[in-house]
Structure formats: structure tokens, C-alpha cells
mmCIF file of C-alpha atoms in Angstrom:
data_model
loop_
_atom_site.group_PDB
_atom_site.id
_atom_site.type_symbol
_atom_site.label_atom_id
_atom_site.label_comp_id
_atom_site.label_asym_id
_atom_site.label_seq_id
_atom_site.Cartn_x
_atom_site.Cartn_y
_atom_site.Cartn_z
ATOM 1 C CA UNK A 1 68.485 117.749 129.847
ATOM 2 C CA UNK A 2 66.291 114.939 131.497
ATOM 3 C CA UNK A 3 68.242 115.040 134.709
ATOM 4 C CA UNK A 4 68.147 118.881 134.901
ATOM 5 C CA UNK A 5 64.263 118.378 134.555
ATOM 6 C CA UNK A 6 64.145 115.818 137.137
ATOM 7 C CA UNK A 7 66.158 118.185 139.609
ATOM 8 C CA UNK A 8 64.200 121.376 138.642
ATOM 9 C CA UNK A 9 60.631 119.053 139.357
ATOM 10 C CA UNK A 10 62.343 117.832 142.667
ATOM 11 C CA UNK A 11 63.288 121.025 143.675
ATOM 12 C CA UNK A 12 59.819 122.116 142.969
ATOM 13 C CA UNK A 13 58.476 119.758 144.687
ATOM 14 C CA UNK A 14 60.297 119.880 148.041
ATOM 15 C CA UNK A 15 59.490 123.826 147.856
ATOM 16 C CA UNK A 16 56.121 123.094 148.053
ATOM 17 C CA UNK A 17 55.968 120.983 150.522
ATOM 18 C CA UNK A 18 57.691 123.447 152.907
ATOM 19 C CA UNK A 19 55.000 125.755 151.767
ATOM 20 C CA UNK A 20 51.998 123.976 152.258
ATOM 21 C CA UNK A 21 51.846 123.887 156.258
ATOM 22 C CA UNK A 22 51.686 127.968 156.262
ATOM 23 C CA UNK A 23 49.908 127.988 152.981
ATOM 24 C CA UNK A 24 46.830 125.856 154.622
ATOM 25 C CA UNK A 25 46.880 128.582 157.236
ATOM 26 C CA UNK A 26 44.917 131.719 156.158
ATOM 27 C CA UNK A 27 43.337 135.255 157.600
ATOM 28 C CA UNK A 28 39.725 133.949 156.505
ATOM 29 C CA UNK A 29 39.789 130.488 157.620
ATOM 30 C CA UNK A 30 36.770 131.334 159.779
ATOM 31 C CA UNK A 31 35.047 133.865 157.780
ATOM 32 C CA UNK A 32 32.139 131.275 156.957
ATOM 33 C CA UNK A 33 32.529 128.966 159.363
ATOM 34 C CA UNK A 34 32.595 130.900 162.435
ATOM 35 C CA UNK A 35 32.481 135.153 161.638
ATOM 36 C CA UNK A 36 31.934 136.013 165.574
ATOM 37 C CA UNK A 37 35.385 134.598 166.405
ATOM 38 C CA UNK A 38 37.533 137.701 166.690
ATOM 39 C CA UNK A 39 34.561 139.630 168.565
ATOM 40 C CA UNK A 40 34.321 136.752 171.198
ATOM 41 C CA UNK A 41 38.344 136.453 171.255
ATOM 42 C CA UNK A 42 38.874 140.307 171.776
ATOM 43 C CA UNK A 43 35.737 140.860 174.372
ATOM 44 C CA UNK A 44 36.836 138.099 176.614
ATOM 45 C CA UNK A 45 41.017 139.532 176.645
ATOM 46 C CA UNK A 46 39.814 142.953 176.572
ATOM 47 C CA UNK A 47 38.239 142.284 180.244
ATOM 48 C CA UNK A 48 41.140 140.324 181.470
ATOM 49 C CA UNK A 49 43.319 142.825 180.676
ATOM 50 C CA UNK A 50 41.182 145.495 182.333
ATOM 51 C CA UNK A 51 41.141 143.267 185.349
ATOM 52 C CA UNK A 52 45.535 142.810 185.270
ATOM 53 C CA UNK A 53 47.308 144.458 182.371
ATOM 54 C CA UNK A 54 50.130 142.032 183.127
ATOM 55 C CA UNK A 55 48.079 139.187 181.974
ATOM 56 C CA UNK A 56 48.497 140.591 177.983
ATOM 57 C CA UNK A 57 51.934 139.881 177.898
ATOM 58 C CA UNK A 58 51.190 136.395 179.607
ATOM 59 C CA UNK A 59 48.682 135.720 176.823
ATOM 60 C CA UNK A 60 51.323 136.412 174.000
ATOM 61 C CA UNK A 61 54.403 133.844 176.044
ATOM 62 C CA UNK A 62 51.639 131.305 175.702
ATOM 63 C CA UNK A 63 52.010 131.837 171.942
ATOM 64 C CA UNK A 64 55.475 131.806 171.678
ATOM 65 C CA UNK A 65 56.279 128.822 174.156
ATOM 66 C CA UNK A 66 53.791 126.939 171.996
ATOM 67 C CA UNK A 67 55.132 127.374 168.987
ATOM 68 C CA UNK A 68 58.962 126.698 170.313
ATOM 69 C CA UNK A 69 57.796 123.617 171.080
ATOM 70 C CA UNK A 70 56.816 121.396 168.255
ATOM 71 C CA UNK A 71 54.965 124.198 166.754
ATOM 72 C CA UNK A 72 51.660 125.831 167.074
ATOM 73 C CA UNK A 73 49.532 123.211 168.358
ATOM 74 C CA UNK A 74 48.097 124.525 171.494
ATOM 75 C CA UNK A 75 50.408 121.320 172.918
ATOM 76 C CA UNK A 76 51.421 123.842 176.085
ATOM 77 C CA UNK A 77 47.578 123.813 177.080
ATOM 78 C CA UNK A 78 47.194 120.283 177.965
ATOM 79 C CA UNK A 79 47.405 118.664 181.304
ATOM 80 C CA UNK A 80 49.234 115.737 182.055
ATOM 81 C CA UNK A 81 47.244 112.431 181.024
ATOM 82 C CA UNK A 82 48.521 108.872 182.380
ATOM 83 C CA UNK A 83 50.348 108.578 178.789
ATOM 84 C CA UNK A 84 52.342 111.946 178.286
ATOM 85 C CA UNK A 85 53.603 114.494 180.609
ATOM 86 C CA UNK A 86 52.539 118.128 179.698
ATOM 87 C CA UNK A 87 54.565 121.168 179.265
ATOM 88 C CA UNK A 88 53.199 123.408 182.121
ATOM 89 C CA UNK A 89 55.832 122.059 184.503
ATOM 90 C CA UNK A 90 58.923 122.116 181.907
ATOM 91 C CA UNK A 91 61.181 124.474 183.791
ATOM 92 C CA UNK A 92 60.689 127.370 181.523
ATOM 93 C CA UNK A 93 56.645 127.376 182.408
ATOM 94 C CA UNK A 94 56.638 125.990 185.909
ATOM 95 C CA UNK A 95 55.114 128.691 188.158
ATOM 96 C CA UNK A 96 55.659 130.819 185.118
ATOM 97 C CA UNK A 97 53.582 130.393 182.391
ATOM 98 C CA UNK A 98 50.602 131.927 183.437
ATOM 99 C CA UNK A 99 46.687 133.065 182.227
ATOM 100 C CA UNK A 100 45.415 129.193 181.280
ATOM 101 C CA UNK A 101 42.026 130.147 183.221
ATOM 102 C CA UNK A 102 41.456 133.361 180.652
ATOM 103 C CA UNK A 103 42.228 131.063 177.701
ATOM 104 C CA UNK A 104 39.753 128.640 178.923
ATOM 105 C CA UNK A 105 36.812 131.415 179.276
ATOM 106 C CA UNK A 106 38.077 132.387 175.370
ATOM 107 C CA UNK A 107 37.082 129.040 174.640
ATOM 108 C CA UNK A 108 34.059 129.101 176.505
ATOM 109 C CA UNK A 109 32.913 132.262 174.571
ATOM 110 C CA UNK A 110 33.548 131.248 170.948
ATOM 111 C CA UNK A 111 32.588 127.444 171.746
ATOM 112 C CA UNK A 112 29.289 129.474 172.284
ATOM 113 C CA UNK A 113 29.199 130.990 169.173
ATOM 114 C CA UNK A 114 30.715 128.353 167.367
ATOM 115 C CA UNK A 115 30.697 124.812 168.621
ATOM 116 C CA UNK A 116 33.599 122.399 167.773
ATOM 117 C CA UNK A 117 35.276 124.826 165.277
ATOM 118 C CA UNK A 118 37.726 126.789 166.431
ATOM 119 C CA UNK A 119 40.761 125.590 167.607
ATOM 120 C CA UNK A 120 42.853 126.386 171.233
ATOM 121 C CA UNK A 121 46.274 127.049 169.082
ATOM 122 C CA UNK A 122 44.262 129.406 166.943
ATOM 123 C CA UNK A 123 42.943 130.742 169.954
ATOM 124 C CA UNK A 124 46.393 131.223 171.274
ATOM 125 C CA UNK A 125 47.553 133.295 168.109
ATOM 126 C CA UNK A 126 44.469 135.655 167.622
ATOM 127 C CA UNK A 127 44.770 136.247 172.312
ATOM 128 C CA UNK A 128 48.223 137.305 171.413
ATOM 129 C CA UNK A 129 47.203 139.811 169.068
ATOM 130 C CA UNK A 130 44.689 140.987 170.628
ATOM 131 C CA UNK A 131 46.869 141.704 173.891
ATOM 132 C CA UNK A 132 49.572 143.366 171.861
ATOM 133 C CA UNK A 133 46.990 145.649 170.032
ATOM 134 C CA UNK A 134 44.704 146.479 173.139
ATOM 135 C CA UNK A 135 48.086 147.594 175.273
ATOM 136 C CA UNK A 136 48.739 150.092 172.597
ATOM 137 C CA UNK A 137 51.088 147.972 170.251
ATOM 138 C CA UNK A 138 50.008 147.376 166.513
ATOM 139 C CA UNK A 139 47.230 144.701 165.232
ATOM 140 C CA UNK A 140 47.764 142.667 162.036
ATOM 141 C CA UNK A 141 45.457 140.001 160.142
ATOM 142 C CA UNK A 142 46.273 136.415 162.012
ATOM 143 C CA UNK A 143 46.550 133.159 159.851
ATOM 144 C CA UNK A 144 44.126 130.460 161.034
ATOM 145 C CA UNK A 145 43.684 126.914 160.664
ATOM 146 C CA UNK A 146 45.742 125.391 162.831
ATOM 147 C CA UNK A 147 44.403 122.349 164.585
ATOM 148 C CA UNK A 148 45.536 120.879 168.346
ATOM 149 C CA UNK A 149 47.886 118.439 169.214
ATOM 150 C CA UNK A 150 46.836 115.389 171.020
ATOM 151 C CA UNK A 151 50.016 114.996 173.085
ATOM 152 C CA UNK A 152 52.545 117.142 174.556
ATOM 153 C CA UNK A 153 56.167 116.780 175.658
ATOM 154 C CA UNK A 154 57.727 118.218 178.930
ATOM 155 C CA UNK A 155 61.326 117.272 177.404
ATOM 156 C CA UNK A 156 60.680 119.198 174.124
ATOM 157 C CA UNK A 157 59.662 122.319 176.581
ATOM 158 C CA UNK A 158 62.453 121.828 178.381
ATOM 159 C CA UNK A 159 65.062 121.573 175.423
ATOM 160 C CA UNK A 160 63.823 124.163 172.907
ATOM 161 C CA UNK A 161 62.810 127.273 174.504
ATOM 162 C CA UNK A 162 65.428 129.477 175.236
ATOM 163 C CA UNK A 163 66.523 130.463 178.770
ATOM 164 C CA UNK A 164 67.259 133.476 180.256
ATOM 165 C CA UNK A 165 71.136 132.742 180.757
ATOM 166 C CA UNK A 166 71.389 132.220 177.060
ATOM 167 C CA UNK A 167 73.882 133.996 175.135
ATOM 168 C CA UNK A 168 73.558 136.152 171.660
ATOM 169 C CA UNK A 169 74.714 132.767 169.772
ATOM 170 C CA UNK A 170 72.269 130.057 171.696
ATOM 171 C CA UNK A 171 69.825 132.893 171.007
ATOM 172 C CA UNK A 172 70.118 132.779 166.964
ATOM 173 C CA UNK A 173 70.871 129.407 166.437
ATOM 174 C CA UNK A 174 67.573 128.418 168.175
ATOM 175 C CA UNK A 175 65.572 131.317 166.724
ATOM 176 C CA UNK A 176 67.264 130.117 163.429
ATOM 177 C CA UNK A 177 66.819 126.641 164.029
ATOM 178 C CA UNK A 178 62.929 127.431 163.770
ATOM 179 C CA UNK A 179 63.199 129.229 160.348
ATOM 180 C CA UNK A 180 63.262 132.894 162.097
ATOM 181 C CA UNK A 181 66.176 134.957 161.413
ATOM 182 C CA UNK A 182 68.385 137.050 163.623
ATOM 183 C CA UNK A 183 66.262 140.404 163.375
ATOM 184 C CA UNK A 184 62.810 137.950 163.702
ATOM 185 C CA UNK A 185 64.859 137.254 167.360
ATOM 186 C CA UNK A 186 65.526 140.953 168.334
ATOM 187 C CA UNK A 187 61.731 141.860 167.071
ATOM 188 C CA UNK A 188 60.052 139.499 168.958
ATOM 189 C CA UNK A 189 62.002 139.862 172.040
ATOM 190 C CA UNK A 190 60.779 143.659 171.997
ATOM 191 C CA UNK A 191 57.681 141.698 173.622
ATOM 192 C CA UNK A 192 59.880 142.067 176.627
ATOM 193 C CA UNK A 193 58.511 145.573 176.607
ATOM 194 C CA UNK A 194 55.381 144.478 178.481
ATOM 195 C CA UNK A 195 55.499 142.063 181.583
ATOM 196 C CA UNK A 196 57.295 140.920 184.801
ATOM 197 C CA UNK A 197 59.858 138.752 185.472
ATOM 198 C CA UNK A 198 60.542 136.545 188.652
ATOM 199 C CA UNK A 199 63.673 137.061 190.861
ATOM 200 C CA UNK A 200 65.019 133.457 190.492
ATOM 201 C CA UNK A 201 65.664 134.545 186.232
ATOM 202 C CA UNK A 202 67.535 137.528 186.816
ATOM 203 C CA UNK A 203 69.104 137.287 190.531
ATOM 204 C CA UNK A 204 72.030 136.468 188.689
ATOM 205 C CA UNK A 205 72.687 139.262 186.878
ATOM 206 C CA UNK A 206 72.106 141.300 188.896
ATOM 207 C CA UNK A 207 74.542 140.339 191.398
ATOM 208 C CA UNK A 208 76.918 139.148 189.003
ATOM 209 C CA UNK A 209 77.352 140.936 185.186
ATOM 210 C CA UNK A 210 79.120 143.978 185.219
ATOM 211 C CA UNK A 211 77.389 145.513 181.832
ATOM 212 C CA UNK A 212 74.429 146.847 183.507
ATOM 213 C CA UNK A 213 73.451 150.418 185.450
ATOM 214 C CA UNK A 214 74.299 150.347 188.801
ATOM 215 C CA UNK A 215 71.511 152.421 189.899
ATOM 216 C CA UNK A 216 69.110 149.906 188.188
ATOM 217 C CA UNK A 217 70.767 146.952 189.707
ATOM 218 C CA UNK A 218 70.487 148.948 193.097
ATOM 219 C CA UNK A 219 66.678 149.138 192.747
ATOM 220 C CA UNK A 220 66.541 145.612 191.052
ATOM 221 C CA UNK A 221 68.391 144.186 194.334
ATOM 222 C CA UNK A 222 65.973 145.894 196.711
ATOM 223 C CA UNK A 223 63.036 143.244 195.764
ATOM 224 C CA UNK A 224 65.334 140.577 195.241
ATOM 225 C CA UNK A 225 67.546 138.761 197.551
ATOM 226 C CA UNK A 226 71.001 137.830 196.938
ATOM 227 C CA UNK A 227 70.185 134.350 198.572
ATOM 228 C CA UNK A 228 68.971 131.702 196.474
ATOM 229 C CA UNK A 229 65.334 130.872 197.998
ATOM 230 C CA UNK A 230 64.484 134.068 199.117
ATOM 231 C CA UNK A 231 61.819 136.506 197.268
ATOM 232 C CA UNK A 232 61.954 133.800 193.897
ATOM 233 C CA UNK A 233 59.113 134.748 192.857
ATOM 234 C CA UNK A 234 59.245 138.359 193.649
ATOM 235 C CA UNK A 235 58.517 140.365 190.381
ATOM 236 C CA UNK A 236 59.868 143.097 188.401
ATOM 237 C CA UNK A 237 59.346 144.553 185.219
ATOM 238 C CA UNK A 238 60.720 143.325 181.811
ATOM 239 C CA UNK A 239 60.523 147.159 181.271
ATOM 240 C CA UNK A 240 61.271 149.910 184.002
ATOM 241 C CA UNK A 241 59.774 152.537 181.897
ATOM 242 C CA UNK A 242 56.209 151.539 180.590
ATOM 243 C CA UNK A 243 55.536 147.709 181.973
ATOM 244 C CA UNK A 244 52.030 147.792 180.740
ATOM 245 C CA UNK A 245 52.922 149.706 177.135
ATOM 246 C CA UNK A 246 53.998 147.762 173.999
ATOM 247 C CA UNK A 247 56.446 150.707 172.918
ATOM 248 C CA UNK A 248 59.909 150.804 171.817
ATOM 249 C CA UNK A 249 60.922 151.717 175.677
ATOM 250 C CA UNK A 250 62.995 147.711 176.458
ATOM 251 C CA UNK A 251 65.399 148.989 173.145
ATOM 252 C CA UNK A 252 66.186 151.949 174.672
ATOM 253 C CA UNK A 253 66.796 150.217 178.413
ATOM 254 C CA UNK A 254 69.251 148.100 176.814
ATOM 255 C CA UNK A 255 71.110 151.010 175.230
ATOM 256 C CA UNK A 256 71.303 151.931 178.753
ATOM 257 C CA UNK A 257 72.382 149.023 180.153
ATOM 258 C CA UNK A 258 69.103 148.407 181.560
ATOM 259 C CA UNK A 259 68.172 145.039 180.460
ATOM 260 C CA UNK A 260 66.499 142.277 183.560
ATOM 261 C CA UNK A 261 67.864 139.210 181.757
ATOM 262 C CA UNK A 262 71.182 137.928 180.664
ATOM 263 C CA UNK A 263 69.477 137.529 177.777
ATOM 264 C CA UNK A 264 67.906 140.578 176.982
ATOM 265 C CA UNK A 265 70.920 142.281 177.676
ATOM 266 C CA UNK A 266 72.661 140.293 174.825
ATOM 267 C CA UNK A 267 70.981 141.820 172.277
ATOM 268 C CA UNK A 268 73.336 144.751 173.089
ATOM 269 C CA UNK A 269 76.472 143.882 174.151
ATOM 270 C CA UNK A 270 78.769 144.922 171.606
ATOM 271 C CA UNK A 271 77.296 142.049 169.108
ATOM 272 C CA UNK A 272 75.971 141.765 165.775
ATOM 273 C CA UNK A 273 72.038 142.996 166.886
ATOM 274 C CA UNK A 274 73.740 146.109 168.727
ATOM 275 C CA UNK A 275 72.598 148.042 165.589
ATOM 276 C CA UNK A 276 68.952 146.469 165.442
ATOM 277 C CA UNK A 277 68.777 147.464 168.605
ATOM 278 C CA UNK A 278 69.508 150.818 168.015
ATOM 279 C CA UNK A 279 67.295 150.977 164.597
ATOM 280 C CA UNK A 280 64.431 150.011 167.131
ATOM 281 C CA UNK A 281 65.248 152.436 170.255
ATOM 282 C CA UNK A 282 64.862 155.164 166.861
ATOM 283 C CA UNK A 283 61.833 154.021 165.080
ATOM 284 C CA UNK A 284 59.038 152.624 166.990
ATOM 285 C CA UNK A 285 57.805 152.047 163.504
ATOM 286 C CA UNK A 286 60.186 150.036 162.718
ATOM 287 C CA UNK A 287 60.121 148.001 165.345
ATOM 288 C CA UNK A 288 56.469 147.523 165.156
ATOM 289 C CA UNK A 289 56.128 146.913 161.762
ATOM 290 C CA UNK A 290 59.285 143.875 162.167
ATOM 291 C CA UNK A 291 57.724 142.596 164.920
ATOM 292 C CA UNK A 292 54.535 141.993 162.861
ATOM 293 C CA UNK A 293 56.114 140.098 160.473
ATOM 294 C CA UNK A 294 58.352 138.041 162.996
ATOM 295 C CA UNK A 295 55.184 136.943 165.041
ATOM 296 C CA UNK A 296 53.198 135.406 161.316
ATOM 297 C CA UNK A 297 56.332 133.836 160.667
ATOM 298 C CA UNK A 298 56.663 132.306 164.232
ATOM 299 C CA UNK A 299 52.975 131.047 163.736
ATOM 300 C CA UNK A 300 53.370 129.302 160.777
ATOM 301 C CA UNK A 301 55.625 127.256 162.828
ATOM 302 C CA UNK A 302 54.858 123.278 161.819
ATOM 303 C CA UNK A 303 51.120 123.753 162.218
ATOM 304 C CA UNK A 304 48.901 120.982 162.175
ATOM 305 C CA UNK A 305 46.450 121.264 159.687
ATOM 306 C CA UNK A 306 44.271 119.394 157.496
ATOM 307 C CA UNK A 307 42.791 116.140 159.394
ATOM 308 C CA UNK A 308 46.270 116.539 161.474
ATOM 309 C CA UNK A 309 45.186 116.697 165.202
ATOM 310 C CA UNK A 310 42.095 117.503 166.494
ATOM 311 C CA UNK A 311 39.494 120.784 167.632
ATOM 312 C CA UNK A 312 39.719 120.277 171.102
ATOM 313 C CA UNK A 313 36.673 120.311 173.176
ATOM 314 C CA UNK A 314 38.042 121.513 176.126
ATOM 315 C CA UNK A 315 41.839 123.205 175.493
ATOM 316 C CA UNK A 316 43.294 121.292 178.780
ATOM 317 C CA UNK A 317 42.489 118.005 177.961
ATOM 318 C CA UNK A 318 42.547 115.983 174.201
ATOM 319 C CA UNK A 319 39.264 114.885 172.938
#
């Protein structure tokens, strides 16, 4: 009987210890301590994505190669230091990772009507709402309270966010490896339905898989080279149909054998997410309302919280 206490109090206890990292986070974090946040957020993203619609679905990577990558902790914002090399030039950022500059005038704007409170990984997750929502896709209530990291790793970059020539199993083992399950994957790579992609990440398959549209690898071919080198950075949508939508459009490209990247193409290739695929190329709802809950669960992703880390001053550089 005492042992099967014990267990049961141990059990208990390790359950809430998973708990408490997302449980510190909350949708009113700031509602004393700094109410003008989401108004400063949303008018600064609003305006950068009136100035390049692209840039919303660069705002909402930054969120998710953050998180991959030790967790939320704004780590992918810093610049190298003399002690720790960042993550802006781990090979899945390098001229890739893109819209640091409108992040930094977010900052700007609520350090102005909030001084030292808010922090950049929070900024991060309420920019990548924002950008969904304003390019038509749905809003939900973000948990706050993360805090920043002081350090960053290149190698972690480099090792836990998932390529483009990943296959359906890479693809769930790291999504599960981070607590997110296999539909969590297929919802939040439906954020492929806004964007660009560069040449170099899908020259491949386009030359060289055979379970794609030929007329789309036609058109795909005319902006990008066959030789490695030439047109790299050349861009092309994530999605033919709607590039500056969030819509249910990439599920129903894939369907059609119309997916840019080895991996997005995975998701339907006769696999065990051909179906959530097709649920989502049917239901926008669905899709939208999935997606919500995949993206809270990728934030609670090993925040810091409590005197963890740090409110960074400036979101390139630790205090």
C-alpha cells in the first residue's frame, strides 16, 4: 500500500513538472503589465506585410525555427558573440531565414510602450499570429511569458530542424521527438500555404522525383536551373495557387502532385498522413482549427520562464 502511494506521489509529481513550463505560460501574462502589447505587435506587422506579403510567412518560420531549436527562447535572434555562434547561419537559416529588421522595429514599438517587459520569443509567437490572421488565416489567444535565451547554438540549428529532403519518417520522429504528434506535423506544415522557396531546396525534385505534375515541374524548371549554382536563390511559391493566402490551397497541390519540396510532397505519397491530407484539402475548417492547436502546442516548447533567461534589451544581442 505504501509503495503504491509512493509511485502514485512520484507519478504525480513528474506530471507536474512536465506541466509547469506551459502552465507558467498564459494568454494574460501582459494584461497588467503591459495591455498595449498586441496593438503595437499587430500595427508594426500589419505595415510590413502591406509593404511584402511574403514577409508574413517569414515572420511565422522565425517561430517555428525557434522553437525547434531548444525551444522558444528567441535563441534564433541573436548574433554571434565571441563566446557562442548564433543560429542565423545554421544551414537551414543561412540566406533564408529572413524579416530580423521587422522584428527589431516590433521591439522598438512595444519597448515604447512598455520598457524592459516584453520579451523577443514572445514577440516571435504573438508576429506569427498576427501574420497568419492578417493574410486571411484564423487568430487564436497566444500564451505569454516566455523569457530569452542568453546563448544560442548553430549545431542545435543545424541538427534539429528538419530539411527539405526529409522523408515522412524523419518528419514524425522529429515532430514527435518535440512532443507534437503526426497530425500537429501535417497542420503546421499547411503554413507552406503562404511563402517562397529558393531553387537550391527544391532543384532536386524537380529534376529528379517522378511523383510530381509534369506541367508544374515544367514551369518550376523555367526559374530554376538544372545546374547547381545557377538561379539558387531564385524563388517560387510554397503554393502555386494563393502564395499570399493562408487557405487550404498547399493540401490540395499535393493531392495533385504539386508539392515544391521533397518534403511537402511526403505528406502524400501513399503514407499514413495521405488521409490528413485529404481531411484538410475538404475542410478548411478543419485544417484551421488543427493548425491552431498544433502552433500553442509548438510554443509551449521548453520555454524559459520564471527568472530563467532574460528580457532582452535589444532582441540581437543578450543583455
Amino acid at each position: 500500500m505504501a509503495s503504491s502511494s509512493f509511485m502514485a506521489i512520484l507519478t504525480l509529481a513528474l506530471l507536474l513538472q512536465m506541466a509547469t513550463s506551459s502552465a507558467q505560460l498564459s494568454t494574460n501574462f501582459y494584461s497588467s503589465s503591459c495591455p498595449r502589447v498586441f496593438s503595437a505587435v499587430r500595427s508594426t506587422v500589419q505595415s510590413a506585410i502591406r509593404n511584402e506579403a511574403r514577409i508574413g510567412a517569414s515572420l511565422l518560420r522565425l517561430h517555428f525555427h525557434d522553437c525547434f531549436v531548444n525551444g522558444c527562447d528567441g535563441s534564433l535572434l541573436l548574433d554571434d558573440t565571441s563566446s557562442f555562434t548564433g543560429e542565423k547561419n545554421a544551414v537551414p537559416n543561412r540566406n533564408s531565414a529572413r524579416g530580423f529588421d521587422v522584428v527589431d522595429n516590433i521591439k522598438s514599438a512595444v519597448e515604447n510602450v512598455c520598457p524592459g517587459v516584453v520579451s523577443c520569443a514572445d514577440i516571435l509567437a504573438i508576429a506569427a499570429r498576427d501574420s497568419v490572421a492578417i493574410l486571411g488565416g484564423p487568430s487564436w489567444n497566444v500564451k505569454l511569458g516566455r523569457r530569452d535565451a542568453r546563448t544560442a547554438s548553430q549545431a542545435a540549428a543545424n541538427n534539429n530542424i528538419p530539411p527539405p529532403t526529409s522523408n515522412l519518417n524523419q518528419l514524425i520522429s522529429r515532430f514527435n521527438a518535440l512532443g507534437l504528434s503526426t497530425r500537429d506535423l501535417v497542420a503546421l506544415s499547411g503554413s507552406h500555404t503562404i511563402g517562397q522557396s529558393r531553387c537550391i531546396q527544391f532543384r532536386p525534385r524537380i529534376y529528379n522525383e517522378t511523383n510530381l505534375d509534369s506541367s508544374f515541374a515544367q514551369t518550376r524548371r523555367s526559374n530554376c536551373p538544372r545546374a547547381s549554382g545557377s538561379g539558387d536563390n531564385n524563388l517560387a511559391p510554397l503554393d502555386l495557387q494563393t502564395p499570399t493566402a493562408f487557405d487550404n490551397n498547399y493540401f490540395k497541390n499535393l493531392i495533385q502532385k504539386k508539392g515544391l519540396l521533397h518534403s511537402d510532397q511526403q505528406l502524400f505519397n501513399g503514407g499514413s498522413t495521405d488521409s490528413i491530407v485529404r481531411t484538410y484539402s475538404n475542410s478548411y475548417n478543419t485544417f484551421s482549427s488543427d493548425f491552431v492547436s498544433a502552433i500553442i502546442k509548438m510554443g509551449d516548447i521548453k520555454p524559459l520562464t520564471g527568472s530563467n533567461g532574460e528580457i532582452r534589451k535589444n532582441c540581437r544581442k543578450p543583455n
